[in-house]
Coordinates of N, CA and C in Angstrom, one line a residue:
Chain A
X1 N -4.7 17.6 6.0 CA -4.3 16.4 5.2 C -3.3 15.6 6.0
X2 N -3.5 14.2 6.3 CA -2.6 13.5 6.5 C -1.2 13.4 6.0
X3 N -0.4 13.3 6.7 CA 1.5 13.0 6.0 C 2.2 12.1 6.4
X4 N 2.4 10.9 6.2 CA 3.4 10.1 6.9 C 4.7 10.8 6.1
X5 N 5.5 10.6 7.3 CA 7.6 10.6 7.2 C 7.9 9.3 7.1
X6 N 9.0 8.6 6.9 CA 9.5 7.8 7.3 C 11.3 8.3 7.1
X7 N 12.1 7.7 8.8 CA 13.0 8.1 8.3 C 13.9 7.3 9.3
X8 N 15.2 6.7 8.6 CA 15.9 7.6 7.4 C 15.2 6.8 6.4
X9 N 15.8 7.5 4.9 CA 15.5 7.1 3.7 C 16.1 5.5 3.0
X10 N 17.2 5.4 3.6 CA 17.9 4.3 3.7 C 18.8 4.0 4.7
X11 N 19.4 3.0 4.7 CA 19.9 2.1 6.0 C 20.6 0.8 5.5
X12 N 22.1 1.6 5.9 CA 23.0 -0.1 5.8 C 23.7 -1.0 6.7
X13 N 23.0 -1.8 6.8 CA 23.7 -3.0 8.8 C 24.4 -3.9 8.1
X14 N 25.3 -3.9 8.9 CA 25.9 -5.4 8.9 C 25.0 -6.6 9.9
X15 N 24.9 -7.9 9.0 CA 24.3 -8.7 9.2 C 24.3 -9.1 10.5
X16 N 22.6 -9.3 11.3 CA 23.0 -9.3 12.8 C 22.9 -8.2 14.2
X17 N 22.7 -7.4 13.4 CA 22.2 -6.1 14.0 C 21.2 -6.0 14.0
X18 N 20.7 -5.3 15.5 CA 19.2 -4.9 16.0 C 18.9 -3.8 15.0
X19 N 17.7 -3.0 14.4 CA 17.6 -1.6 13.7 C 15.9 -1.2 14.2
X20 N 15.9 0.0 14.0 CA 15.1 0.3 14.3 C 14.5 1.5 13.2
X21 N 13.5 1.3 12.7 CA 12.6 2.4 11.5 C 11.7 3.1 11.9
X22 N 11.5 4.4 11.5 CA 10.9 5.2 12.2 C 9.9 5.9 11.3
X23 N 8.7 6.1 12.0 CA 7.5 6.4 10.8 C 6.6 7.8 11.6
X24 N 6.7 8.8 11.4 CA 5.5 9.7 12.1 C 4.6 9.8 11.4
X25 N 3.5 10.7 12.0 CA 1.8 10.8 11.1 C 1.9 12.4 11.5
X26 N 1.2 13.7 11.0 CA 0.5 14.3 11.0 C -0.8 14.5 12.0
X27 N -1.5 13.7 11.9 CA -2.8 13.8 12.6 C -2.9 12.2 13.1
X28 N -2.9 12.6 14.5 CA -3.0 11.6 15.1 C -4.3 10.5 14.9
X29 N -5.6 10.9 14.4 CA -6.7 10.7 14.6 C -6.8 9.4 13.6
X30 N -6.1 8.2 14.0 CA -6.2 7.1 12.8 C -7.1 6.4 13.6
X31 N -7.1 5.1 12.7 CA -7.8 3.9 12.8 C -6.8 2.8 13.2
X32 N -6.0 2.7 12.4 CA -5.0 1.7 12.5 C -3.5 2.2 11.8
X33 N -2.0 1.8 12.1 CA -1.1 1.7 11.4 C -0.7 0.6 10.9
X34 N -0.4 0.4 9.7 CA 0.4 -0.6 8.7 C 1.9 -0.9 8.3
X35 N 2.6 -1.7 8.7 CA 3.8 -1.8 8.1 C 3.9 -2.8 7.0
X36 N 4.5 -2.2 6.0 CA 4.5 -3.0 4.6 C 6.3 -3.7 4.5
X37 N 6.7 -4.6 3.8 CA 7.7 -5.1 3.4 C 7.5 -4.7 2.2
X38 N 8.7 -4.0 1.0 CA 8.5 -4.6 -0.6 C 9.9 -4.8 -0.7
X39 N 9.6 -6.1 -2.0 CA 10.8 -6.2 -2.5 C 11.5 -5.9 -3.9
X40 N 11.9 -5.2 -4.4 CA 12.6 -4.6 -6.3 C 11.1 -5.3 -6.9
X41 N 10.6 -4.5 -7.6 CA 9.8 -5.2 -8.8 C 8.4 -6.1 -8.2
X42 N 8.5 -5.8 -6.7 CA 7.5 -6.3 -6.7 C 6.0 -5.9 -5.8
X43 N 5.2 -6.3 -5.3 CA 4.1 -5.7 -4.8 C 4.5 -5.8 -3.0
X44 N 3.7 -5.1 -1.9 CA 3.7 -5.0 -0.7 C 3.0 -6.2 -0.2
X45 N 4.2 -6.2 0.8 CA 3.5 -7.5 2.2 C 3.0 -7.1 2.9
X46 N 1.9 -7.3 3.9 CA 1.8 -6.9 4.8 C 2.8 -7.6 6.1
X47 N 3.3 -6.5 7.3 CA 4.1 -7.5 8.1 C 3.5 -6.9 9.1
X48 N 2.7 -6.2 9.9 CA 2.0 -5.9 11.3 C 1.2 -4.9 11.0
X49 N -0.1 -4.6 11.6 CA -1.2 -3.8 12.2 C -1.3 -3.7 13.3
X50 N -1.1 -2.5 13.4 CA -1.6 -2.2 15.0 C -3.1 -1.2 14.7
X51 N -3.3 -1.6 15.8 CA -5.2 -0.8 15.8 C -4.9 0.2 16.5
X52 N -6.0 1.6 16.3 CA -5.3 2.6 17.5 C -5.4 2.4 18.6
X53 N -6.0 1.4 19.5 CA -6.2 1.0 20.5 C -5.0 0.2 21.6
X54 N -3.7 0.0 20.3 CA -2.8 -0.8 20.9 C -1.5 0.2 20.9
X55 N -0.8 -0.6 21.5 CA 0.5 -0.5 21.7 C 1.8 -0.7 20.8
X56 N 1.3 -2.0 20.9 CA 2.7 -2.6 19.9 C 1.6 -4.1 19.1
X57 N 2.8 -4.5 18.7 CA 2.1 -6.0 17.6 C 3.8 -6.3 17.4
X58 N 3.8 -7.8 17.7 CA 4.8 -8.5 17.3 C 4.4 -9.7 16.3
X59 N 5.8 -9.8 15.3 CA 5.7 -10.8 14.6 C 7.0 -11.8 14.5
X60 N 7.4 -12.9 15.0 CA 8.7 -13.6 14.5 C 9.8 -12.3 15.3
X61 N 10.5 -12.2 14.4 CA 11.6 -10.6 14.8 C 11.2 -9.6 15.1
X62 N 10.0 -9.1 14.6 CA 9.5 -7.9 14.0 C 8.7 -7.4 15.3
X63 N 9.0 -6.5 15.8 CA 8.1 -5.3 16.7 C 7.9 -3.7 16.5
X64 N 6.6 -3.4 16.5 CA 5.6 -2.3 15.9 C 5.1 -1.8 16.9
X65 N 5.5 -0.7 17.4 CA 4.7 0.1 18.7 C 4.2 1.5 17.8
X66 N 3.2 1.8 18.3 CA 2.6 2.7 18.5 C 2.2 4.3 19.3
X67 N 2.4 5.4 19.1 CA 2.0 6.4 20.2 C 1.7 7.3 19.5
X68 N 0.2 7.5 19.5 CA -1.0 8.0 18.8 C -0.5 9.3 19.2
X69 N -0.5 9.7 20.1 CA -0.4 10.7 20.9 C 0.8 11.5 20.1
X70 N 1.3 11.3 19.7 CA 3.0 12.0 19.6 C 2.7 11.9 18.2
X71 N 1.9 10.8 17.4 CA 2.3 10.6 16.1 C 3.3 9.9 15.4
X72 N 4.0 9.2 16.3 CA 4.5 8.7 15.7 C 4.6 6.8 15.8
X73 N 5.3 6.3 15.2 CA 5.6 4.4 15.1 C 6.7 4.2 15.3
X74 N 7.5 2.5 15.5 CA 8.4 2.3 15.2 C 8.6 0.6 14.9
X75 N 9.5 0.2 14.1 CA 9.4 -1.1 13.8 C 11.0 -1.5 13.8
X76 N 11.0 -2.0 14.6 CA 12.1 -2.7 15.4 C 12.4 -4.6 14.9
X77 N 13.7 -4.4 14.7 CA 13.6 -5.5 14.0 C 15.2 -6.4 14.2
X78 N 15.2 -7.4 14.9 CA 15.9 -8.0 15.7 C 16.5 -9.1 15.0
X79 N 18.2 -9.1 15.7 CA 19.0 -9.7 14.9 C 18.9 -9.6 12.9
X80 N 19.5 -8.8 12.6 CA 19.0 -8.6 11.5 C 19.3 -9.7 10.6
X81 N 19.4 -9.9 9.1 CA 19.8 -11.0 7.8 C 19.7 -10.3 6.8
X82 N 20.5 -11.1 5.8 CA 20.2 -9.9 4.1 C 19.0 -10.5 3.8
X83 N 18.4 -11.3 4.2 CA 16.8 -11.6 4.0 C 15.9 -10.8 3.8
X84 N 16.3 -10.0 5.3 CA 15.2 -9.0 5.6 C 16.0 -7.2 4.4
X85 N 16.6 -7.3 3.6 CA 17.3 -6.5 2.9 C 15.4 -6.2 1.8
X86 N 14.9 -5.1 1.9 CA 14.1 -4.8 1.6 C 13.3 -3.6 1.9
X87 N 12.6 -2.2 1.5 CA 11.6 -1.1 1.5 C 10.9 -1.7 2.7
X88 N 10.7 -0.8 3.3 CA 10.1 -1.5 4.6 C 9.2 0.3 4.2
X89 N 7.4 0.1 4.7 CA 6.8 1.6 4.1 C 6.0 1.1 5.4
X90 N 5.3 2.5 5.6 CA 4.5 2.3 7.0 C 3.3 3.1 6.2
X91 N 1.7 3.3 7.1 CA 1.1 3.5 6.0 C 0.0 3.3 7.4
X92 N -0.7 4.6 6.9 CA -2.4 4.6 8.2 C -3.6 4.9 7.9
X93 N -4.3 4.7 8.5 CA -6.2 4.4 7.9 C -6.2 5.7 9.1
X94 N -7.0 6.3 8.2 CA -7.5 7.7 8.7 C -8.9 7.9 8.6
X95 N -9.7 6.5 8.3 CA -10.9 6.4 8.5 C -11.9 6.1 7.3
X96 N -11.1 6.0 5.8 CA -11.9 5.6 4.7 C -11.1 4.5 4.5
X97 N -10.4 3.9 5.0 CA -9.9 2.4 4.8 C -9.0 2.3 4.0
X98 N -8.9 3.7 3.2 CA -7.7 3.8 2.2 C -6.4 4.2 2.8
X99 N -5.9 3.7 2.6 CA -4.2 4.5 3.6 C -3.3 5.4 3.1
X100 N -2.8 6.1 4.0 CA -1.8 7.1 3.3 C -0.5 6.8 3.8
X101 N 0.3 6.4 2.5 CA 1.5 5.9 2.8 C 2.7 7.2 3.5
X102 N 3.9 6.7 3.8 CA 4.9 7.1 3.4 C 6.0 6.3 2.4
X103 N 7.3 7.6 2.2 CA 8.2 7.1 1.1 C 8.7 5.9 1.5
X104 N 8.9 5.5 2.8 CA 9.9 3.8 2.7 C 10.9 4.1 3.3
X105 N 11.6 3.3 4.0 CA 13.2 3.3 4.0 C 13.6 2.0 3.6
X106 N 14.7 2.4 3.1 CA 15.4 1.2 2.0 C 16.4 0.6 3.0
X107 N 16.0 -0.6 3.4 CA 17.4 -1.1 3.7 C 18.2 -2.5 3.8
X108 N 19.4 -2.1 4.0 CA 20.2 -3.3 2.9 C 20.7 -3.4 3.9
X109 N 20.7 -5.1 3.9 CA 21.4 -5.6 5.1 C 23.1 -6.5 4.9
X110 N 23.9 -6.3 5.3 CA 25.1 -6.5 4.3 C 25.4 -8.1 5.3
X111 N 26.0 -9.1 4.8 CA 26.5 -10.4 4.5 C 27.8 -10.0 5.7
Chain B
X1 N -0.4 -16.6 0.1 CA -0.7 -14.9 -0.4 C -2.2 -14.9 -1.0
X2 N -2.1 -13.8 -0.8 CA -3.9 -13.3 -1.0 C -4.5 -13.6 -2.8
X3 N -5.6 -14.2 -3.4 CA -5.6 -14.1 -4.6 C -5.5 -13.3 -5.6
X4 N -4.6 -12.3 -5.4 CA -5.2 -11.0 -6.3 C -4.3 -10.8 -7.5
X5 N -5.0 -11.0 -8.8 CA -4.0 -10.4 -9.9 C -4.3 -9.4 -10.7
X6 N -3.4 -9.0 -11.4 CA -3.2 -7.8 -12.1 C -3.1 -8.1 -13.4
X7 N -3.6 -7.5 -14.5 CA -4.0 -7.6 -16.3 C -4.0 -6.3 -16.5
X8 N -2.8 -5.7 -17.8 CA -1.7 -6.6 -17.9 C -0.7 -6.3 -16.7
X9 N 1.1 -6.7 -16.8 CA 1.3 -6.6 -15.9 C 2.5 -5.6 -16.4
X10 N 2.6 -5.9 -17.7 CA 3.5 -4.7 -17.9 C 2.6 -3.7 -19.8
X11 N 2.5 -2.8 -19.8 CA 1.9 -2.3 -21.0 C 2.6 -0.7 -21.4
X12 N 2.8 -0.7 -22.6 CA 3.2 0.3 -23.4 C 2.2 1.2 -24.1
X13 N 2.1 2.7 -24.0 CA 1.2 3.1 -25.2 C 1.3 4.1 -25.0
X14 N 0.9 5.1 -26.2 CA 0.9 6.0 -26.2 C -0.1 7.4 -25.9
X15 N 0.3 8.2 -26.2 CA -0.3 9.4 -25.2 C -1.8 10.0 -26.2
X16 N -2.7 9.6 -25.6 CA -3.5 9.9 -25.8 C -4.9 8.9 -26.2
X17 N -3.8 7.4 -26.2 CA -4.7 6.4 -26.3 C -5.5 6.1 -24.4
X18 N -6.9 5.1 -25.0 CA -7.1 4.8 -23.6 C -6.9 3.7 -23.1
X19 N -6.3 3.3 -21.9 CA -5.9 2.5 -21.1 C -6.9 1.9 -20.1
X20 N -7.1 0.5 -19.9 CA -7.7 -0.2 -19.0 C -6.7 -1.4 -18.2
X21 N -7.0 -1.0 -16.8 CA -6.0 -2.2 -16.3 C -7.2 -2.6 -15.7
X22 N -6.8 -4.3 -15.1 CA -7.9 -4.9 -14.7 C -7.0 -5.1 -13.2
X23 N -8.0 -5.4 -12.5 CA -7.5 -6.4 -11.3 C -9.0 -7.5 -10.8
X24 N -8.3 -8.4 -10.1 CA -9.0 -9.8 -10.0 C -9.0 -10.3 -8.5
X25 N -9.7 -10.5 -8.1 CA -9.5 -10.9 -6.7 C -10.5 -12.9 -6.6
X26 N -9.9 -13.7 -6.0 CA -10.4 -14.6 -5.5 C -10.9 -14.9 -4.2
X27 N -10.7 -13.9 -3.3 CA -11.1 -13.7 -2.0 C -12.2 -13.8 -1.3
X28 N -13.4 -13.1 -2.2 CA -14.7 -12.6 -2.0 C -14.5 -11.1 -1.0
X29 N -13.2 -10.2 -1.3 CA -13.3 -9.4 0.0 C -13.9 -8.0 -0.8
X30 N -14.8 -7.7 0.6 CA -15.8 -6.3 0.1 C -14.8 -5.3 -0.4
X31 N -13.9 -4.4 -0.1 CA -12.9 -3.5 -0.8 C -11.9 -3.8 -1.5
X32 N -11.9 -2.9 -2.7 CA -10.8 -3.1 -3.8 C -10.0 -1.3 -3.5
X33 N -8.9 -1.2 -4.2 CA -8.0 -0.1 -3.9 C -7.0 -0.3 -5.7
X34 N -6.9 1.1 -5.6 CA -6.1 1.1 -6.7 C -5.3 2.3 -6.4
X35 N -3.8 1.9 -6.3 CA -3.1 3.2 -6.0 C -1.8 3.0 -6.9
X36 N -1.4 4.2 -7.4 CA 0.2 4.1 -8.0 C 1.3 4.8 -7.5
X37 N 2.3 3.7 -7.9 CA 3.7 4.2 -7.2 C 4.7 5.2 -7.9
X38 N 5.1 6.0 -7.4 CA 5.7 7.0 -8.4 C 7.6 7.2 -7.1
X39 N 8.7 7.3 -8.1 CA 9.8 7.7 -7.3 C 9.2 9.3 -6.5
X40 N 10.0 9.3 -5.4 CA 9.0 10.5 -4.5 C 8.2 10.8 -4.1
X41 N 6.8 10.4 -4.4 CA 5.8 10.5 -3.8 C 5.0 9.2 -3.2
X42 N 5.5 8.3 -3.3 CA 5.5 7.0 -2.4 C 4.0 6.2 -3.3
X43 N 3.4 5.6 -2.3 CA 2.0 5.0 -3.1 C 1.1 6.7 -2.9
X44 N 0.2 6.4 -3.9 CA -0.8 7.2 -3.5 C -2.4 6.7 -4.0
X45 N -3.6 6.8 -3.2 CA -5.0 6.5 -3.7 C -5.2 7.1 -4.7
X46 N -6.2 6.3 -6.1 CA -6.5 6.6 -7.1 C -8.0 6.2 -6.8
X47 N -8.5 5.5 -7.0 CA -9.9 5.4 -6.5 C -10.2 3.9 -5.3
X48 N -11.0 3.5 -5.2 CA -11.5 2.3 -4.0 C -12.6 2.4 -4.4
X49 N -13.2 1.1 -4.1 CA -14.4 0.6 -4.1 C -14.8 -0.3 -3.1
X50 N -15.6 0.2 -2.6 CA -16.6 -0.6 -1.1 C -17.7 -1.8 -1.1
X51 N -17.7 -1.9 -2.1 CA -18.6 -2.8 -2.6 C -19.3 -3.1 -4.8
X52 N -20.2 -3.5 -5.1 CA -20.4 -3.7 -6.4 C -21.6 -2.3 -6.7
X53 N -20.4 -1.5 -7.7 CA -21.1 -0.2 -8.2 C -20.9 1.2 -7.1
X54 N -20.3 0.3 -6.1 CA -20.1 1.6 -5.0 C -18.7 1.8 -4.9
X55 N -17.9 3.0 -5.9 CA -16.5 3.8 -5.5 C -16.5 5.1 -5.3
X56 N -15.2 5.5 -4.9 CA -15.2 6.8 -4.6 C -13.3 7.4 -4.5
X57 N -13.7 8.0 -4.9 CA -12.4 9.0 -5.6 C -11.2 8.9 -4.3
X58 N -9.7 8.5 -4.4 CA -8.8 8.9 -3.9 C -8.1 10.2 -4.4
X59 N -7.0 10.6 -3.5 CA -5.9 12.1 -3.4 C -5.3 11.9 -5.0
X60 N -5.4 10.8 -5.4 CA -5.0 11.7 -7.4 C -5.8 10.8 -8.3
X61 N -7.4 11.1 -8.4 CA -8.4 10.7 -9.5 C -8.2 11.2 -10.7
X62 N -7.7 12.4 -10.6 CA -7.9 13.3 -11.9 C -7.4 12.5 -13.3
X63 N -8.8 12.2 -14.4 CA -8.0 11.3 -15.6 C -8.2 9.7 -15.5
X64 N -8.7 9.6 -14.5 CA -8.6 8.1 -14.0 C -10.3 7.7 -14.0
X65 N -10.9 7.1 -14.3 CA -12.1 6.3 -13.8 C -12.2 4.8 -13.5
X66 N -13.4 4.6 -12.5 CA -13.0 2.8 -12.3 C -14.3 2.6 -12.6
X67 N -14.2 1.1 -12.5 CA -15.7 0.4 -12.4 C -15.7 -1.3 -11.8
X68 N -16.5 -1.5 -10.7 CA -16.8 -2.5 -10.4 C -18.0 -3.4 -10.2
X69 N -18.4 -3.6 -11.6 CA -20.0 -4.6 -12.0 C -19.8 -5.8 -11.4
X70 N -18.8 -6.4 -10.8 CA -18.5 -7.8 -10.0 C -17.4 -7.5 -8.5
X71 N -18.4 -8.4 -7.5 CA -17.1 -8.4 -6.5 C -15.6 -9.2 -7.1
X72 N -15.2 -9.5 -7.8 CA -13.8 -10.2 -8.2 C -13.1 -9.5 -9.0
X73 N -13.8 -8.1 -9.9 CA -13.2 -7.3 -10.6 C -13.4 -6.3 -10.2
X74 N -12.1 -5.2 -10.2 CA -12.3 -4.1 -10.3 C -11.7 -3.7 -11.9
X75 N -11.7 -2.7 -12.3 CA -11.1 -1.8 -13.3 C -11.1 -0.6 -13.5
X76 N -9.5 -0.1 -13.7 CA -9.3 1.3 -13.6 C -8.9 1.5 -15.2
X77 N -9.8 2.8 -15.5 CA -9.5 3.3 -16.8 C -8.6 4.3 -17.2
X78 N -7.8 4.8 -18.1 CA -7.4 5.8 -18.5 C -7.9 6.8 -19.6
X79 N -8.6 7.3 -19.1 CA -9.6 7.9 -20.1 C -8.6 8.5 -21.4
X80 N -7.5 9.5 -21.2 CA -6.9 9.2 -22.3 C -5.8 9.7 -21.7
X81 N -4.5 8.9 -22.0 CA -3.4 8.8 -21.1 C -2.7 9.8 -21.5
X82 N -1.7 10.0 -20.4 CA -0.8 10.9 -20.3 C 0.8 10.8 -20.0
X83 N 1.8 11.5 -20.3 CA 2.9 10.7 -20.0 C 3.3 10.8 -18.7
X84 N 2.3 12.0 -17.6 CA 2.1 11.9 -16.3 C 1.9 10.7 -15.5
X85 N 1.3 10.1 -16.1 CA 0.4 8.7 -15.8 C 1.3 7.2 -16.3
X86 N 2.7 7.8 -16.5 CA 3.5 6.5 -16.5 C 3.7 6.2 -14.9
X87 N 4.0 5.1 -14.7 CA 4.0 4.3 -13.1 C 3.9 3.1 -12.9
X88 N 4.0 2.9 -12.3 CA 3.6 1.3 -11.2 C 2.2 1.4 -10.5
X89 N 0.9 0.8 -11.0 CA 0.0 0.3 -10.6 C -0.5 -0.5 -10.0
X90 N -0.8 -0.3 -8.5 CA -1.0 -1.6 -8.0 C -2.6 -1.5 -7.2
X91 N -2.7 -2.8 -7.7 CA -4.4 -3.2 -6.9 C -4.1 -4.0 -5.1
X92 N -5.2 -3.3 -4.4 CA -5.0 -3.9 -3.2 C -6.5 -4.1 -2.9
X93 N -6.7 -5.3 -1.7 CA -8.0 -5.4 -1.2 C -8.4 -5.9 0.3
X94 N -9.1 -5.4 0.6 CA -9.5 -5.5 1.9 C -10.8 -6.2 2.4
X95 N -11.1 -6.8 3.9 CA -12.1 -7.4 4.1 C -13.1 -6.2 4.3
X96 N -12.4 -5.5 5.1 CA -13.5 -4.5 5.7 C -14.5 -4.0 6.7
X97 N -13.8 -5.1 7.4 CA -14.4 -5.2 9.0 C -13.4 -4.9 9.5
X98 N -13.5 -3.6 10.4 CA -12.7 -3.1 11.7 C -12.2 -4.0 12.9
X99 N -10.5 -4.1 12.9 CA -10.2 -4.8 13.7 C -9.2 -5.6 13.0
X100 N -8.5 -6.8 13.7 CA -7.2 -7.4 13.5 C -6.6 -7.5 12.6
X101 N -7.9 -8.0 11.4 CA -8.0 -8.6 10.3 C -8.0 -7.6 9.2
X102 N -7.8 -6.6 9.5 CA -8.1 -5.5 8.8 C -7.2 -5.2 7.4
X103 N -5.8 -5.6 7.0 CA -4.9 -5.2 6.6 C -5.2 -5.5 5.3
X104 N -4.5 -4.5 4.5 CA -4.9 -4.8 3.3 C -3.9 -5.6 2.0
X105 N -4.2 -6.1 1.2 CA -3.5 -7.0 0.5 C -3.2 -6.8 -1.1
X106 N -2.1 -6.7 -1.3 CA -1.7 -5.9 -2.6 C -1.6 -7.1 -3.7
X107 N -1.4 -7.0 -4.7 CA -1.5 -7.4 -6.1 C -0.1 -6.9 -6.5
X108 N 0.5 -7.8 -7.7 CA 2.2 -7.8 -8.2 C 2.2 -6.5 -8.9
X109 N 1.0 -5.7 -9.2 CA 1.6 -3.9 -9.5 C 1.7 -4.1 -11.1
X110 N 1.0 -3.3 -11.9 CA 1.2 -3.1 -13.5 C 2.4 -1.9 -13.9
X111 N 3.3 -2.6 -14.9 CA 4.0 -0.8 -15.0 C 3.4 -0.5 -16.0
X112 N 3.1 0.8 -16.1 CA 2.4 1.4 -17.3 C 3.6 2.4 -17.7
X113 N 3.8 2.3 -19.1 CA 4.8 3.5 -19.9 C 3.9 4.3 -20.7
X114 N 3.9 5.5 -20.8 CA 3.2 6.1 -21.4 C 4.1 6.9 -22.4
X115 N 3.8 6.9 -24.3 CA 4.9 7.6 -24.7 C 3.9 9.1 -25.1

């Protein structure tokens, strides 16, 4: 059975800071990884996909690498803001299209 | 943002009545997903649907049934609720074609209270 980690569970930067989030899998054998944004009370964004095929996926700030091999992700996220103050959940297709999340790490980005 | 909504978005009831949530898609996209959020155990699959009349059971079905007679509806039932089955419900949907485009797209999530 598949398990994503994510860790740590939470995270507090002062505004402006590089951070980095970290997501393992269980079984290497995906399809794709997902990184979600949420915010209090509300539903998940999508913020990158990487296919197993890739490497990394960039978006704006946001970089997502991948290493199937080891199992694990990372989503790297540059110059930070209380903007980006939000559950950040990673989350992989193991082949029914349905994903298996992990818990999130919560983080707050301070002013 | 993707068209997808959720009916109701917040509902109360009690244990042992039955519950139906709906979800709605404007998309036209072949998969629907219904997963609930619980403190600790993060999201998890409840059922998905691949198409109209074609689902299939996610990692916590038990108690749950769906149905989708339309691509723009899905609906998840509670056959008869439990106060296990209080949560955050959320519908998500996908195109379904392998590759870029792949990602899937959530709905604003039902809380369900169960007394």
């Amino acid at each position: 059975k598949q398990e994503v980690t994510q860790i740590p569970a939470a995270l507090s930067v002062p505004e402006g800071e590089n951070l980095v989030l970290n997501c393992s899998f269980t079984d290497s054998a995906i399809y794709n990884l997902q990184w979600f944004r949420q915010d209090p009370g509300k539903g998940l964004t999508s913020l990158l996909l990487i296919q197993s095929s890739q490497r990394e996926q960039t978006s704006g700030r946001l970089n997502a690498s991948l290493d199937k091999s080891s199992g694990r992700s990372t989503l790297y996220i540059a110059a930070s803001q209380p903007g980006d103050s939000a559950t950040y959940l990673c989350a992989v297709d193991t082949g029914r299209r349905a994903l298996t999340f992990g818990s999130g790490t919560r983080l707050q980005v301070q002013p | 943002d993707a068209g997808i909504t959720q009916s109701p978005r917040h509902k109360v009831t009690e244990t042992g009545t039955p519950v139906t949530l709906r979800c709605h898609q404007t998309e036209n996209h072949r998969y629907m997903y219904w997963y609930r959020q619980d403190p600790g155990h993060g999201l998890r699959l409840i059922h998905y649907s691949y198409g109209v009349k074609d689902t299939d059971k996610g990692e916590v079905s038990d108690g749950y049934s769906v149905s989708r007679s339309k691509t723009e509806d899905f609906l998840l039932t509670l056959e008869s609720a439990t106060s296990s089955q209080t949560s955050v419900y959320f519908c998500a949907i996908s195109e379904g074609q392998r590759g870029p485009r792949e990602t899937q797209y959530f709905g604003p999530g039902t809380r369900l209270l169960v007394l």
